[in-house]
Coordinates of C-alpha atoms in Angstrom, one line a residue:
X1 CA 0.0 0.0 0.0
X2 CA 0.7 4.1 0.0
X3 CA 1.6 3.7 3.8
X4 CA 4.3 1.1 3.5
X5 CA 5.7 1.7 -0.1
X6 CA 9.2 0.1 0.8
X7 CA 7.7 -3.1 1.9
X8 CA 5.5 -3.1 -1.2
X9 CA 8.1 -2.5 -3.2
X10 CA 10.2 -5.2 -1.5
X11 CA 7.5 -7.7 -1.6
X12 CA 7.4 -7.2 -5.5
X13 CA 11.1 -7.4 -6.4
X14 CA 10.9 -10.7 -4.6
X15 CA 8.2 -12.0 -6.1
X16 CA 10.0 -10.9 -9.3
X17 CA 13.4 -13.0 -8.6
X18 CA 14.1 -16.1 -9.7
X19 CA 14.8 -18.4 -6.4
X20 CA 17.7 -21.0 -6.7
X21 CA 18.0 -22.0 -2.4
X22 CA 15.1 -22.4 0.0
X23 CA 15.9 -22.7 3.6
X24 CA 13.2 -23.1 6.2
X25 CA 11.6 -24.7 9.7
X26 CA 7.9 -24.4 8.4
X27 CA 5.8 -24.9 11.2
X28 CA 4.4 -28.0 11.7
X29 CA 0.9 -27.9 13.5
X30 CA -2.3 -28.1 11.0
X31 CA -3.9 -26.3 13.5
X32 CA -1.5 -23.2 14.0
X33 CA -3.3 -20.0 14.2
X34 CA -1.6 -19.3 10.8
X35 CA -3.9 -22.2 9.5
X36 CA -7.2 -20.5 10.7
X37 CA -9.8 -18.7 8.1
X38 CA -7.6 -15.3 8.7
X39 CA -4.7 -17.1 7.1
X40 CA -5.7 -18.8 4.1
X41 CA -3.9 -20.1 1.0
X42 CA -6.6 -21.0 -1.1
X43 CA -3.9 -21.3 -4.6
X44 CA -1.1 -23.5 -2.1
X45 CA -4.4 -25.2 -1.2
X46 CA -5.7 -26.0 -4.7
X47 CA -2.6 -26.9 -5.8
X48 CA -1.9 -29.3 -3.2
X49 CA -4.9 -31.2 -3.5
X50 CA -4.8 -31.6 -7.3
X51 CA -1.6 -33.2 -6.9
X52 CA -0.4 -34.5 -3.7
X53 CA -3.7 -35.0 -2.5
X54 CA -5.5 -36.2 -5.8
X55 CA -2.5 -39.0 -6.5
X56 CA -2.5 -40.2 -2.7
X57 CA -4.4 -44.0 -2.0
X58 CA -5.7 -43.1 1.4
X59 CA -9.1 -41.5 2.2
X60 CA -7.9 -39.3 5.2
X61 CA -6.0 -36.5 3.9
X62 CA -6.4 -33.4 6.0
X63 CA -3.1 -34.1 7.4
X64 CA -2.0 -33.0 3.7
X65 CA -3.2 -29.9 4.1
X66 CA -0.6 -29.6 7.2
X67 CA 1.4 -25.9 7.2
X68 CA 4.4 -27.7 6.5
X69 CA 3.0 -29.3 3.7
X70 CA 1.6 -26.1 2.1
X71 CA 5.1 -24.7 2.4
X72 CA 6.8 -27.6 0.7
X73 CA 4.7 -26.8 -2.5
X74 CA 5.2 -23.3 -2.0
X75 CA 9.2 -24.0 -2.5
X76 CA 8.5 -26.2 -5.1
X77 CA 6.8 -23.7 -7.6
X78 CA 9.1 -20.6 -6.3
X79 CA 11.9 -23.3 -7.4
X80 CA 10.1 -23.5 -11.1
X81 CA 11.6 -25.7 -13.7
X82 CA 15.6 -24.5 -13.1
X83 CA 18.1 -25.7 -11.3
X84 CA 17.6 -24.8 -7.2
X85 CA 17.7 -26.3 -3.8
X86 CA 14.8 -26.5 -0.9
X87 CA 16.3 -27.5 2.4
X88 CA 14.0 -27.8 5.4
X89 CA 13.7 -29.3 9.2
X90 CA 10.9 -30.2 9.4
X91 CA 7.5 -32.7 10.3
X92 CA 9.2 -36.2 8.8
X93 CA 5.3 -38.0 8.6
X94 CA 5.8 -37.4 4.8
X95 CA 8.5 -39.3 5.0
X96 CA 7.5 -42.7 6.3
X97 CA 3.4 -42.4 6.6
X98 CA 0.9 -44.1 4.4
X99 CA -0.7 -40.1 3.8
X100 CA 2.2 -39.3 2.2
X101 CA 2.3 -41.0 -1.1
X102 CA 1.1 -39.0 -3.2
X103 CA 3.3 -36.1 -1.8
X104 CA 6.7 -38.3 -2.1
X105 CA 5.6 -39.5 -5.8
X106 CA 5.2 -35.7 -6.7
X107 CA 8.1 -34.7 -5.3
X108 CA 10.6 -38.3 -6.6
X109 CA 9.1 -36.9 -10.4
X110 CA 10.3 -33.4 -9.9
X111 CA 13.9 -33.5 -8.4
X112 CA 17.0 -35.2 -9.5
X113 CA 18.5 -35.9 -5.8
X114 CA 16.4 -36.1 -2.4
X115 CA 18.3 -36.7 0.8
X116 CA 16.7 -36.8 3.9
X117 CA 18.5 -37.2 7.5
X118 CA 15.9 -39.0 9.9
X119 CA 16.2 -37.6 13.6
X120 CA 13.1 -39.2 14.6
X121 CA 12.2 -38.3 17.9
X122 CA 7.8 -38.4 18.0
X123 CA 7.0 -38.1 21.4
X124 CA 3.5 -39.7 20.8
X125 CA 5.1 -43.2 19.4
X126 CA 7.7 -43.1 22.7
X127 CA 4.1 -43.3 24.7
X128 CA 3.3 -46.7 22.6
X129 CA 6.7 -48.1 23.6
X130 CA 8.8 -47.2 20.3
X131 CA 11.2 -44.9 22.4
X132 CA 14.6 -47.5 21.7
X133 CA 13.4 -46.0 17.8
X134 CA 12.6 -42.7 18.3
X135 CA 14.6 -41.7 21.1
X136 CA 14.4 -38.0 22.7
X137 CA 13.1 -35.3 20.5
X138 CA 16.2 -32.7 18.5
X139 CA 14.2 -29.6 19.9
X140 CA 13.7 -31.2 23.0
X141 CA 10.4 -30.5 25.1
X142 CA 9.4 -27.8 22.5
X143 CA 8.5 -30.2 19.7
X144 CA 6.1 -33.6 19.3
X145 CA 6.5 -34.8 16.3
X146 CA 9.2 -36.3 14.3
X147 CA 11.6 -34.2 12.7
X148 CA 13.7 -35.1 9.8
X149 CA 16.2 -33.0 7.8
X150 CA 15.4 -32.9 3.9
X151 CA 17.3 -31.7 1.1
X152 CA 15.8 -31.6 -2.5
X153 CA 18.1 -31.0 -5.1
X154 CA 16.9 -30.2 -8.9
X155 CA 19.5 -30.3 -11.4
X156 CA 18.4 -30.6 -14.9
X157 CA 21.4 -31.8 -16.3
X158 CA 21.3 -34.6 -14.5
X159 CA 20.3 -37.8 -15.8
X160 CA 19.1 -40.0 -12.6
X161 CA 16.6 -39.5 -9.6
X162 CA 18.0 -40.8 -6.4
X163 CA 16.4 -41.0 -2.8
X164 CA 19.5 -41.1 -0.2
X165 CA 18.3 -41.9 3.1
X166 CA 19.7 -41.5 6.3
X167 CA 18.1 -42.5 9.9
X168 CA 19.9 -41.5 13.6
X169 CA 20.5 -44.4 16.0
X170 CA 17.4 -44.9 18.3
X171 CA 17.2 -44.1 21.8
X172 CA 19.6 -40.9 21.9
X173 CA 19.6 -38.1 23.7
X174 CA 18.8 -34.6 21.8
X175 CA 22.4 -34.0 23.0
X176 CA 23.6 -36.6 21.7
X177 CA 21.8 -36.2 18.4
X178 CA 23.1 -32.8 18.2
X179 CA 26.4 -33.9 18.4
X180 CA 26.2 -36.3 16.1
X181 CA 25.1 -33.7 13.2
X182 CA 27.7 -31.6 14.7
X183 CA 30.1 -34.3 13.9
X184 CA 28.7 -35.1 10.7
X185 CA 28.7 -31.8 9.4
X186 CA 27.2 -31.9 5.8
X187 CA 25.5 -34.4 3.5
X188 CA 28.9 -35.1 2.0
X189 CA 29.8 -35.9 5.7
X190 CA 27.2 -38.4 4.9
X191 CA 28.0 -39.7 1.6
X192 CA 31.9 -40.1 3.1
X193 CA 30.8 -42.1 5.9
X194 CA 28.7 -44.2 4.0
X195 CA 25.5 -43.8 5.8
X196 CA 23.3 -43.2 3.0
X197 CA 21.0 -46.1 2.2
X198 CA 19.6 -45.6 -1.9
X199 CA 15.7 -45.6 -1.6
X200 CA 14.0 -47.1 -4.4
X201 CA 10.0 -46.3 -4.1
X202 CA 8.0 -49.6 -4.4
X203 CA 4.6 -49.0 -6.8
X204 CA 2.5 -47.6 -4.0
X205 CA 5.6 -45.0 -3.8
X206 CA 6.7 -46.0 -0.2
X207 CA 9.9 -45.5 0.9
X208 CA 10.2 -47.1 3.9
X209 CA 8.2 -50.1 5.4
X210 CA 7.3 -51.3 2.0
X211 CA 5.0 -53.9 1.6
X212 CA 5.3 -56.9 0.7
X213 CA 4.3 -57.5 -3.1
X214 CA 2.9 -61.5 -2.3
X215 CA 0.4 -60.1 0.1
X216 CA -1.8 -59.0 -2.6
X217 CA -2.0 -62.0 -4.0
X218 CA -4.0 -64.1 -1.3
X219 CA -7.9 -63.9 -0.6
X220 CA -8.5 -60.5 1.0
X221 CA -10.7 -60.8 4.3
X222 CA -13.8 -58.0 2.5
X223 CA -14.3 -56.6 -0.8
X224 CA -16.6 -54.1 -1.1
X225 CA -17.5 -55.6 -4.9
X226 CA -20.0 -58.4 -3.7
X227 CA -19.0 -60.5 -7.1
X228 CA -15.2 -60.5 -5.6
X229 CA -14.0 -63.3 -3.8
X230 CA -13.9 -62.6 0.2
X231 CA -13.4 -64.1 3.2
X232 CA -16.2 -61.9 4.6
X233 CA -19.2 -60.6 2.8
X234 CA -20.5 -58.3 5.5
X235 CA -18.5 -55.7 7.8
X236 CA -20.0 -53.6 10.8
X237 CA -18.7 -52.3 14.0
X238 CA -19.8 -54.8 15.6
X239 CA -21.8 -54.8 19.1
X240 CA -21.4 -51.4 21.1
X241 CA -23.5 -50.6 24.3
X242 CA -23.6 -46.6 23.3
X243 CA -23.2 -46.2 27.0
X244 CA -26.3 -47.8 28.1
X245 CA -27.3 -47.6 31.7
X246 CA -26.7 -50.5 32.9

């Protein structure tokens, strides 16, 4: 506006540039105040849910329309079709749950390299006895969920997609994790140690915990198609009191 012509005029040279390097810690909650009707992306929105959304198998998706989810597409299109980097911390249930497929088949199509660095660390799977996985939290009491360390790399000269994957040991300390990126140091740190593992998505574009191709070939328990073979033809919640009084 009139009243704040230099940030205008800021805003509009950036939006002008051409961005090469991202670097963020989007915030992960999907219900941040930023994520209320005052603080709507209705275009990162849209575009999200004809393609991450749209391409994903699984029928609950509102986790897709997480903050950190809308700011991943938002560094994807301010990246455009030239060379660039996004690096974020960040929420790693992309990563490793079934919502995510969609989002990590999108994202394996458009850039060359992806490496992400695993600190694990989700205080709600420590509470279901996971902790010797997940060990203490990198942000300490400040953060529940996961948090892994992505780097996605477009180079259009190159000739190959690669998923390089890295995971901490389970059951550290945030000191001791810190320390251990502190040692590290870099993704070639990485690469020299040989901690990279190649990913190679399977067809329902999982990454990790892939499933097992044979188990699609037995009798499946229900089918919704009443002609299918099934080991059940009828499914209900079975017998619930609704809280009678007894």
């Amino acid at each position: 506006s009139h009243q704040l012509s230099e940030n205008s005029e800021l805003r509009n040279k950036q939006l002008s540039e051409n961005f090469t390097v991202i670097i963020g810690n989007p915030p992960y909650s999907n219900s941040s105040p930023l994520g209320t009707s005052k603080h709507t992306y209705p275009k990162l929105r849209s575009e999200i849910k004809e393609s991450w959304v749209n391409t994903s198998r699984h029928k609950q998706k509102s986790a897709l329309y997480d903050l950190y989810i809308h700011a991943f597409k938002w560094a994807e299109d301010r990246i455009g079709e030239g060379d660039g980097v996004v690096a974020y911390i960040t929420n790693n249930n992309w990563v490793e749950k079934n919502i995510g497929d969609g989002m990590r088949q999108e994202l394996h199509k458009k850039f060359s390299h992806i490496y992400v660095v695993n600190l694990m660390g989700n205080i709600r799977n420590k509470r279901f006895g996971s902790e010797s996985e997940e060990g203490e939290n990198i942000f300490g009491s400040n953060s529940q969920a996961g948090i892994a360390i992505v780097f996605l790399v477009r180079n259009t000269e190159s000739q190959s997609q690669t998923i390089s994957y890295f995971q901490l040991d389970g059951a550290l300390k945030t000191q001791q994790k810190l320390d251990e990126l502190e040692r590290l140091q870099s993704i070639e740190g990485l690469q020299k140690s040989g901690y990279f593992r190649d990913i190679k998505p399977d067809s329902h574009n999982d990454w990790l915990q892939q499933i097992d191709a044979s188990l699609h070939k037995g009798i499946p328990i229900y089918n919704k198609n009443t002609n299918s073979t099934a080991l059940l033809n009828v499914v209900s919640s079975g017998i619930k009191t609704n809280r009678d009084a007894w």
